[in-house]
Tab-separated table of C-alpha atoms in Angstrom:
chain	number	residue	atom	x	y	z
H	1	UNK	CA	0.000	0.000	0.000
H	2	UNK	CA	2.760	2.432	0.967
H	3	UNK	CA	4.732	1.742	-2.231
H	4	UNK	CA	1.577	2.314	-4.295
H	5	UNK	CA	1.114	5.755	-2.679
H	6	UNK	CA	4.764	6.604	-3.368
H	7	UNK	CA	4.377	5.540	-7.016
H	8	UNK	CA	1.228	7.662	-7.427
H	9	UNK	CA	2.951	10.642	-5.812
H	10	UNK	CA	5.905	10.245	-8.170
H	11	UNK	CA	3.652	10.090	-11.221
H	12	UNK	CA	1.976	13.348	-10.118
H	13	UNK	CA	5.303	15.041	-9.501
H	14	UNK	CA	6.541	17.489	-12.132
H	15	UNK	CA	10.126	16.815	-11.075
H	16	UNK	CA	9.699	13.134	-11.904
H	17	UNK	CA	8.430	13.905	-15.407
H	18	UNK	CA	11.140	16.504	-16.009
H	19	UNK	CA	13.807	13.992	-14.959
H	20	UNK	CA	12.210	11.276	-17.111
H	21	UNK	CA	12.167	13.608	-20.128
H	22	UNK	CA	15.754	14.699	-19.485
H	23	UNK	CA	16.860	11.050	-19.186
H	24	UNK	CA	15.097	10.158	-22.433
H	25	UNK	CA	16.806	13.039	-24.243
H	26	UNK	CA	20.240	12.028	-22.901
H	27	UNK	CA	19.698	8.389	-23.920
H	28	UNK	CA	18.549	9.453	-27.401
H	29	UNK	CA	21.516	11.820	-27.844
H	30	UNK	CA	23.935	9.156	-26.609
H	31	UNK	CA	22.536	6.639	-29.101
H	32	UNK	CA	22.756	9.238	-31.894
H	33	UNK	CA	26.417	10.001	-31.040
H	34	UNK	CA	27.151	6.269	-30.874
H	35	UNK	CA	25.804	5.770	-34.407
H	36	UNK	CA	27.788	8.754	-35.722
H	37	UNK	CA	31.011	7.571	-34.088
H	38	UNK	CA	30.558	4.100	-35.560
H	39	UNK	CA	29.683	5.363	-39.057
H	40	UNK	CA	33.053	6.998	-39.785
H	41	UNK	CA	34.769	5.670	-42.898
H	42	UNK	CA	38.472	4.875	-43.116
H	43	UNK	CA	39.507	7.722	-45.400
H	44	UNK	CA	43.077	6.536	-45.904
H	45	UNK	CA	41.746	3.473	-47.773
H	46	UNK	CA	39.580	5.426	-50.185
H	47	UNK	CA	41.815	8.114	-51.610
H	48	UNK	CA	45.315	9.483	-51.660
H	49	UNK	CA	44.940	12.919	-50.118
H	50	UNK	CA	47.094	15.981	-50.487
H	51	UNK	CA	47.194	19.160	-48.408
H	52	UNK	CA	49.515	21.897	-47.237
H	53	UNK	CA	49.735	20.437	-43.724
H	54	UNK	CA	48.760	17.360	-41.763
H	55	UNK	CA	47.789	17.497	-38.101
H	56	UNK	CA	48.332	14.154	-36.381
H	57	UNK	CA	46.550	13.617	-33.082
H	58	UNK	CA	48.614	11.376	-30.826
H	59	UNK	CA	47.046	8.806	-28.571
H	60	UNK	CA	46.710	5.747	-30.758
H	61	UNK	CA	48.871	3.337	-32.740
H	62	UNK	CA	49.729	4.104	-36.338
H	63	UNK	CA	48.807	7.785	-36.356
H	64	UNK	CA	52.320	9.265	-36.200
H	65	UNK	CA	53.630	6.745	-38.726
H	66	UNK	CA	50.786	7.696	-41.095
H	67	UNK	CA	51.739	11.353	-40.745
H	68	UNK	CA	55.367	10.609	-41.595
H	69	UNK	CA	54.253	8.503	-44.562
H	70	UNK	CA	52.223	11.453	-45.860
H	71	UNK	CA	55.226	13.764	-45.450
H	72	UNK	CA	57.698	11.309	-47.010
H	73	UNK	CA	55.395	10.717	-49.983
H	74	UNK	CA	55.063	14.494	-50.418
H	75	UNK	CA	51.307	14.419	-49.835
H	76	UNK	CA	51.808	17.244	-47.290
H	77	UNK	CA	54.444	19.957	-46.964
H	78	UNK	CA	54.426	20.262	-43.177
H	79	UNK	CA	53.553	17.824	-40.406
H	80	UNK	CA	52.166	18.917	-37.035
H	81	UNK	CA	52.145	16.255	-34.336
H	82	UNK	CA	49.754	17.416	-31.650
H	83	UNK	CA	49.728	16.158	-28.095
H	84	UNK	CA	53.255	14.803	-27.641
H	85	UNK	CA	54.821	14.599	-24.187
H	86	UNK	CA	56.513	17.792	-23.052
H	87	UNK	CA	60.028	16.283	-23.053
H	88	UNK	CA	59.631	14.189	-26.209
H	89	UNK	CA	62.140	14.539	-29.009
H	90	UNK	CA	61.400	13.923	-32.659
H	91	UNK	CA	63.805	10.978	-32.969
H	92	UNK	CA	62.151	9.338	-29.933
H	93	UNK	CA	58.705	9.725	-31.462
H	94	UNK	CA	59.813	8.318	-34.801
H	95	UNK	CA	62.854	6.078	-34.251
H	96	UNK	CA	62.758	4.815	-37.851
H	97	UNK	CA	63.368	8.371	-39.103
H	98	UNK	CA	66.578	7.394	-40.992
H	99	UNK	CA	64.555	5.019	-43.206
H	100	UNK	CA	62.400	7.870	-44.489
H	101	UNK	CA	65.110	9.307	-46.712
H	102	UNK	CA	65.237	13.027	-47.329
H	103	UNK	CA	62.887	14.309	-44.610
H	104	UNK	CA	64.027	17.389	-42.725
H	105	UNK	CA	63.221	18.152	-39.124
H	106	UNK	CA	62.148	21.675	-40.177
H	107	UNK	CA	59.059	20.136	-41.814
H	108	UNK	CA	57.825	18.660	-38.519
H	109	UNK	CA	56.349	20.707	-35.667
H	110	UNK	CA	55.682	19.141	-32.256
H	111	UNK	CA	52.815	20.513	-30.170
H	112	UNK	CA	53.729	19.708	-26.596
H	113	UNK	CA	50.996	21.687	-24.869
H	114	UNK	CA	47.707	20.002	-25.727
H	115	UNK	CA	46.353	17.108	-23.696
H	116	UNK	CA	42.812	16.763	-25.067
H	117	UNK	CA	41.112	16.822	-28.441
H	118	UNK	CA	39.904	20.336	-27.689
H	119	UNK	CA	43.471	21.314	-26.785
H	120	UNK	CA	44.736	19.733	-30.010
H	121	UNK	CA	42.446	22.007	-32.015
H	122	UNK	CA	43.219	25.138	-29.994
H	123	UNK	CA	47.001	24.611	-30.032
H	124	UNK	CA	47.191	23.507	-33.675
H	125	UNK	CA	45.383	26.545	-35.055
H	126	UNK	CA	48.177	29.097	-34.434
H	127	UNK	CA	50.722	26.643	-35.865
H	128	UNK	CA	48.599	26.054	-38.966
H	129	UNK	CA	48.187	29.809	-39.415
H	130	UNK	CA	51.906	30.467	-38.901
H	131	UNK	CA	52.743	27.846	-41.534
H	132	UNK	CA	50.160	29.460	-43.869
H	133	UNK	CA	48.325	26.183	-44.432
H	134	UNK	CA	45.192	26.645	-46.519
H	135	UNK	CA	44.107	23.046	-46.148
H	136	UNK	CA	44.785	20.442	-43.466
H	137	UNK	CA	44.664	16.670	-43.301
H	138	UNK	CA	43.376	15.642	-39.896
H	139	UNK	CA	44.968	12.289	-39.022
H	140	UNK	CA	43.471	10.220	-36.219
H	141	UNK	CA	41.744	6.889	-35.690
H	142	UNK	CA	38.417	5.937	-37.238
H	143	UNK	CA	36.832	5.837	-33.790
H	144	UNK	CA	38.130	9.289	-32.787
H	145	UNK	CA	37.508	11.055	-36.123
H	146	UNK	CA	33.912	12.183	-35.606
H	147	UNK	CA	34.663	14.091	-32.408
H	148	UNK	CA	38.057	15.332	-33.609
H	149	UNK	CA	36.735	16.656	-36.922
H	150	UNK	CA	33.833	18.540	-35.341
H	151	UNK	CA	36.098	19.982	-32.647
H	152	UNK	CA	38.600	21.194	-35.244
H	153	UNK	CA	35.855	22.513	-37.516
H	154	UNK	CA	34.464	24.574	-34.610
H	155	UNK	CA	37.918	25.951	-33.687
H	156	UNK	CA	39.299	26.637	-37.170
H	157	UNK	CA	38.113	29.443	-39.444
H	158	UNK	CA	36.030	28.465	-42.460
H	159	UNK	CA	38.761	29.484	-44.912
H	160	UNK	CA	40.968	26.580	-43.741
H	161	UNK	CA	39.733	23.405	-45.386
H	162	UNK	CA	39.941	20.311	-43.153
H	163	UNK	CA	40.028	16.856	-44.729
H	164	UNK	CA	39.421	13.738	-42.670
H	165	UNK	CA	42.159	11.119	-42.877
H	166	UNK	CA	41.127	8.365	-40.501
H	167	UNK	CA	43.201	5.260	-40.012
H	168	UNK	CA	42.940	1.892	-38.296
H	169	UNK	CA	45.440	1.527	-35.495
H	170	UNK	CA	44.368	-1.871	-34.250
H	171	UNK	CA	41.089	-3.661	-34.902
H	172	UNK	CA	38.767	-2.479	-37.676
H	173	UNK	CA	35.658	-2.956	-35.544
H	174	UNK	CA	35.885	-1.297	-32.159
H	175	UNK	CA	34.560	-3.006	-29.066
H	176	UNK	CA	31.177	-1.881	-27.777
H	177	UNK	CA	32.675	-0.349	-24.623
H	178	UNK	CA	35.270	1.577	-26.685
H	179	UNK	CA	32.613	2.987	-29.005
H	180	UNK	CA	30.343	3.746	-26.040
H	181	UNK	CA	33.092	5.628	-24.224
H	182	UNK	CA	33.905	7.624	-27.374
H	183	UNK	CA	30.176	8.351	-27.862
H	184	UNK	CA	29.982	9.612	-24.283
H	185	UNK	CA	32.963	11.926	-24.866
H	186	UNK	CA	31.426	13.062	-28.147
H	187	UNK	CA	28.131	13.799	-26.393
H	188	UNK	CA	29.992	15.915	-23.825
H	189	UNK	CA	31.957	17.744	-26.541
H	190	UNK	CA	28.785	18.417	-28.533
H	191	UNK	CA	27.437	20.434	-25.624
H	192	UNK	CA	30.409	22.771	-25.179
H	193	UNK	CA	33.015	22.376	-27.943
H	194	UNK	CA	31.044	22.201	-31.206
């Protein structure tokens, strides 16, 4: 009897219905972000891109190597590696540097200040502008690309063209928990970053 009265009181409560509506909206938005995160296409398999600069977002396997491949194959003129450790040196980041032939260290810029995707975008913009890059290849993983692209698009001016260049660093299909965690981060970023 007591639980029935509590249930009736809850159903008459405006707070209950507001919280239920809010929860439904959050669940819907989370599901929408999850689908968007999962729908990214591996751009590096579809075309051979070219741009003035490439911005590589650290944090996953294969990203830095892909950036160096783009630079070595003259698909980009300058390479920005965003999010490296503060004491990292170029030769430590890319120990196989000697095998890349005629690359010069002047063509690679290390961003040591950013620690998040938002920071990557904010710290890369002045570097991109200083290098006079009109178009940028954004290099990151397939799973991270949706959030990264929208964060960069919100931070960069419209006159700088950003091309997605997603790669696979490990498995092609991400695990459900990995995609869910990325969707949660994307949901958070969609509220304040883009």
